Structure formats: structure tokens, C-alpha cells
Amino acid sequence: EKKEEEKKEEATDEKKEEEKKEEATDEKKEEEKTEDDKKEEEKKEEPKPVKMKTITKEKKKVHRRTLDVKTYYIGNIRPMDGALLQESRAKLNALALKDLERQKLEHAKNELESYIYFVRNKLIDDEEQIKPVTTEEQMEELRSMSSAAEDWLYDDGYTAGREAFEEKLSQLTAPMSDLLYRVQEVTDRPAAVAVAKEKLEKVRNLMKKWESTKPQVTELERMEVLVEVEKVEVTIVDKVSRQEEADPKGPPVFMSSEVKKWWKDLEIMVTKLNK
């Protein structure tokens, strides 16, 4: 029995020894594992070194050669060279000038046709204003000229050039413009005379006012102005009376555009004294 107990104890002791060895082995493994993990983490934390790679590039050398190029064309259409281009431009310019001349010709035709109708309508619509300053012969002559121009327009005018139309228009506008001017002067002439008389009256009043407001202007200077006023008044009376006696259908004694010239010297005198 004692031997069996001893054997059991020995077996128990051996078992304990083995367990201790196993525990020691496990602890060692655990320590080794921990150290390995630490090393692995340190490796991860350490930055990887940048690898430099040297690249060698080949240097290209350019060789230049002069090439002989020959052109040829396929088909009927060829690009224009200098001579053809110049010829084409000349043709286009000629066509443009021809078209411009055609437009001018059409414009001349329209101008003549419009003026023919203008003359005809004016002689009818403004007959009351025209008759006092135009003779019946003059009016009849204008009617005949406009009718003749119309006949020519629709006959020989079909083949006529621009200059012919312009000449026909000029022949018709000259007497008609003269007639219209005489009609206009019937109202413009009295209006210009009225303006002149008004200015003369203002100058008279101004000289009276200057007696007290402009003592630097002498009495002699004021008298010279008033003498000039009377001279203009005499001219106005003379011209107006002669115009009233003249034949209204003949040449006028004076035009409305002339009236301003009569008191131009007077205006200069007053302007100098007013400085």
C-alpha cells in the first residue's frame, strides 16, 4: 500500500511539474507575442523611405531636309491663282458698278415721274395762290412741259440714259421753282418788312433809354444812330411802294432776303455803342 501511495504521489508531482512547464511555456509565448506585436507596431509607425528612381531620357536630334512639293488638282474646279483672282475681282467690280448705275437710272426715272405729277397737281390745288403772281401763259407753258415730259418718259425714255432723265427734270424744275418762289414771296416779303420796322422802333426806344442809363454814349452818337434809323425807314417805304405798284406777275422789286441787309449797318452801330 505504501508503494502505491508513493507512486500516486510521484504521478501527481509529475503532473504538477508538467502543468508548471506548460504555464511557463505559455507565458513565454505570450511575452514573445507581445514583443512581436510591439515590433510590428513600431514598423508601422516608422515612415517608409522614399525611393528615388533615375530616368535617363534620350536627346532627340532634328534633321531638316528641303522637300520638293508638287501640286496637282483633280476635277474641273481649280483654286484661283493670282491672275485668275485679279480677273475675278475686276469682273465683280464691273458688275457692282453696273448695278449702281442701274440704281441711279431708276432713281432718275422716279424723280422725273414724281415731279411731273407734282407740277400737275400743284397747278390745280394751289391755283388761287399761283394766279396772282403768274400769267396764264406761264401756267399753260408748265402744263405743256409736264405733259411733254410724261410722253417722253413712256416713249423714248425706255431706252434713254440717266443723263437724259436728269436733263428733262432740270428743264421742268427751273420754271416751276421760279413760280413757287414768287408765291412764297407774297407772304415772306411783308413778314420781313414787319420784322425790320419792329427792330427800328426798338432802336428808337433804346436811344431814349440810354439818355439816362448810358451817359458814356454821347448825344452825337445817339443822333447818328437815329439818322441811320430814318435812312432804313426811307428805304423800306420806297421799296414797298414800288413793289405795290409793280406787276405781281413780273420780276419783284425786292426779295425778303434783302430786307435784313438794309438794317445791317444800323445793327453794327448799336452793338459797338452797347459794349
C-alpha atoms as one frame of an Amber mdcrd trajectory, in Angstrom:
protein
   0.000   0.000   0.000   2.754   2.435   0.809   4.313   1.820  -2.583   1.077
   2.519  -4.332   0.647   5.752  -2.416   4.182   6.780  -3.275   3.536   6.045
  -6.911   0.400   8.121  -6.833   2.234  10.981  -5.210   5.007  10.761  -7.786
   2.461  10.721 -10.540   0.755  13.733  -9.025   4.036  15.567  -8.674   4.981
  14.829 -12.259   1.649  16.078 -13.419   2.094  19.289 -11.490   5.567  19.699
 -12.921   4.231  19.306 -16.414   1.479  21.820 -15.743   4.042  24.293 -14.442
   6.177  23.767 -17.536   3.172  24.308 -19.759   2.264  27.515 -17.914   5.826
  28.736 -18.209   5.812  27.945 -21.903   2.522  29.779 -22.388   3.796  32.822
 -20.503   6.934  32.845 -22.606   4.904  32.598 -25.774   2.687  35.417 -24.606
   5.708  37.577 -23.883   7.209  36.754 -27.256   3.914  37.547 -28.912   3.691
  40.882 -27.106   7.206  41.803 -28.155   6.468  40.824 -31.742   3.333  42.974
 -31.727   5.308  45.906 -30.393   7.913  45.484 -33.106   5.190  45.237 -35.740
   3.567  48.446 -34.482   6.908  50.207 -34.439   7.477  49.099 -38.010   4.090
  50.504 -38.995   4.783  53.819 -37.278   8.172  54.269 -38.924   7.821  56.157
 -42.299   8.880  54.257 -45.330  11.920  55.684 -47.052  11.226  57.384 -50.433
  12.811  55.519 -53.232  14.424  57.681 -55.909  14.445  56.432 -59.443  16.771
  57.871 -62.014  15.304  58.127 -65.520  17.571  58.679 -68.420  15.962  60.498
 -71.365  17.202  60.270 -74.864  18.029  63.567 -76.515  16.371  63.857 -79.914
  18.274  65.378 -82.741  16.255  67.062 -85.510  17.406  66.639 -89.069  15.885
  69.141 -91.516  15.584  68.486 -95.196  14.155  70.593 -98.024  11.292  68.806
 -99.709  10.232  69.412-103.264   6.416  69.625-103.260   4.484  69.354-106.479
   0.776  70.211-106.522  -1.819  68.773-108.825  -5.596  69.096-108.983  -8.258
  66.511-109.539 -11.513  67.607-111.124 -12.701  70.571-113.180 -12.628  73.199
-110.376  -9.214  74.616-109.640  -8.150  77.101-106.949  -7.562  80.630-108.226
  -4.050  81.801-108.753  -3.049  85.479-108.715  -4.061  86.209-112.298  -7.420
  84.443-112.048  -8.183  86.143-108.738  -7.427  89.568-110.182  -9.595  88.857
-113.211 -12.458  87.688-110.993 -12.256  90.816-108.842 -12.326  93.004-111.942
 -15.488  91.254-113.133 -17.153  91.659-109.731 -16.258  95.360-109.628 -17.657
  95.841-113.121 -20.898  94.128-112.098 -21.128  96.293-108.967 -20.645  99.485
-110.987 -23.217  98.331-113.493 -25.705  97.660-110.709 -25.002 101.069-109.153
 -25.600 102.787-112.483 -28.848 100.856-112.869 -29.980 102.110-109.443 -29.104
 105.699-110.380 -31.044 105.339-113.618 -34.113 104.046-111.758 -33.808 106.897
-109.268 -33.646 109.468-112.095 -36.739 107.934-113.707 -38.664 108.024-110.433
 -37.597 111.612-109.756 -38.823 112.802-113.144 -42.089 110.901-112.907 -42.774
 112.205-109.373 -42.038 115.806-110.378 -44.349 115.604-113.394 -47.239 114.669
-111.098 -46.141 117.303-108.564 -46.326 120.092-111.181 -49.677 118.936-112.484
 -51.243 118.684-109.002 -49.709 121.951-107.766 -51.160 123.956-110.657 -54.601
 122.598-109.772 -54.509 122.532-105.955 -52.797 125.934-105.433 -54.373 127.753
-108.352 -55.689 130.610-106.169 -52.209 131.374-104.794 -50.496 130.911-108.164
 -52.731 133.057-110.372 -51.935 136.435-108.692 -48.211 136.054-109.416 -48.260
 134.012-112.651 -49.703 134.673-116.080 -51.978 132.210-117.789 -49.339 131.765
-120.479 -46.755 130.780-117.856 -49.123 128.255-116.293 -50.028 126.813-119.689
 -46.366 126.507-120.573 -45.758 124.484-117.397 -48.696 122.213-118.180 -47.370
 121.614-121.696 -43.857 120.941-120.426 -45.088 118.405-117.854 -47.231 116.616
-120.475 -44.340 116.513-122.950 -42.032 115.146-120.267 -44.576 112.446-119.424
 -44.905 111.416-123.090 -41.147 111.230-123.437 -40.876 109.208-120.205 -43.107
 106.414-121.503 -41.772 106.507-125.067 -38.153 107.431-125.722 -37.429 107.265
-122.008 -37.425 103.464-122.066 -34.042 103.417-123.772 -32.659 106.752-122.518
 -29.690 107.074-120.195 -29.553 108.653-116.769 -28.237 111.990-118.091 -31.289
 112.362-120.341 -33.659 111.960-117.391 -31.692 114.469-115.316 -31.794 116.973
-118.195 -35.575 116.610-118.564 -36.014 117.107-114.827 -33.855 120.245-114.874
 -35.891 121.739-117.735 -39.066 121.271-115.717 -37.831 122.303-112.258 -36.368
 125.674-113.345 -39.655 127.431-114.290 -41.641 125.644-111.583 -39.187 126.655
-108.841 -39.384 130.276-110.029 -43.183 130.166-109.838 -43.179 128.653-106.335
 -40.679 131.260-105.147 -42.915 134.109-106.320 -45.855 132.542-104.499 -43.807
 132.211-101.311 -42.558 135.802-101.512 -46.128 137.085-101.367 -46.122 136.166
 -97.652 -42.388 136.257 -96.850 -41.784 139.810 -98.125 -44.359 141.568 -95.871
 -43.209 139.448 -92.909 -39.587 140.557 -93.389 -40.653 144.221 -93.639 -42.666
 143.898 -90.406 -39.629 142.493 -88.575 -37.475 145.380 -89.839 -39.975 148.020
 -88.674 -40.168 146.394 -85.248 -36.389 146.491 -84.879 -36.257 150.164 -85.877
 -38.824 151.032 -83.214 -36.815 149.147 -80.591 -33.659 151.070 -81.521 -35.515
 154.401 -81.145 -36.710 153.401 -77.663 -33.231 152.194 -76.741 -31.652 155.548
 -77.638 -34.223 157.275 -75.429 -33.387 154.932 -72.567 -29.638 155.426 -72.973
 -30.009 159.135 -72.217 -30.174 158.154 -68.525 -28.718 154.642 -68.344 -25.662
 155.109 -70.593 -24.216 158.568 -70.057 -20.965 157.401 -71.697 -22.823 157.333
 -75.025 -22.822 160.922 -76.239 -25.787 162.743 -77.719 -23.973 162.936 -81.049
 -23.583 159.154 -81.127 -27.253 158.653 -80.355 -28.201 161.120 -83.091 -26.074
 159.219 -85.615 -27.976 156.039 -84.736 -31.333 157.774 -85.164 -30.242 159.168
 -88.539 -29.429 155.632 -89.658 -32.873 154.516 -88.442 -34.516 157.133 -90.662
 -32.431 156.054 -93.651 -33.633 152.446 -93.259 -37.222 153.621 -92.903 -36.948
 155.627 -96.134 -35.588 152.557 -97.937 -38.447 150.409 -96.652 -41.107 152.905
 -97.713 -39.556 153.284-101.155 -39.170 149.555-101.819 -42.617 148.621-100.530
 -44.365 151.345-102.547 -42.557 150.342-105.729 -43.415 146.681-105.123 -47.076
 147.530-104.685 -47.059 149.441-107.987 -45.191 146.724-109.871 -46.850 143.906
-111.777 -47.067 140.976-109.300 -46.637 138.570-112.201 -43.362 140.177-113.257
 -39.960 140.361-111.589 -40.190 141.515-107.923 -38.727 144.873-106.815 -37.061
 143.258-103.807 -36.850 139.872-102.110 -37.495 139.090 -98.457 -33.852 138.001
 -98.093 -32.705 141.563 -98.950 -34.538 143.294 -96.077 -32.090 142.209 -93.397
 -29.237 143.841 -95.311 -30.949 147.248 -95.061 -30.564 147.481 -91.286 -27.265
 145.556 -91.008 -25.160 148.761 -90.667 -27.550 150.057 -88.007 -27.203 146.830
 -86.041 -23.399 147.132 -86.092 -23.545 150.746 -84.797 -25.797 149.828 -81.851
 -23.671 146.793 -80.944 -20.492 148.901 -80.748 -22.114 151.530 -78.518 -23.577
 148.871 -76.228 -20.181 147.454 -75.254
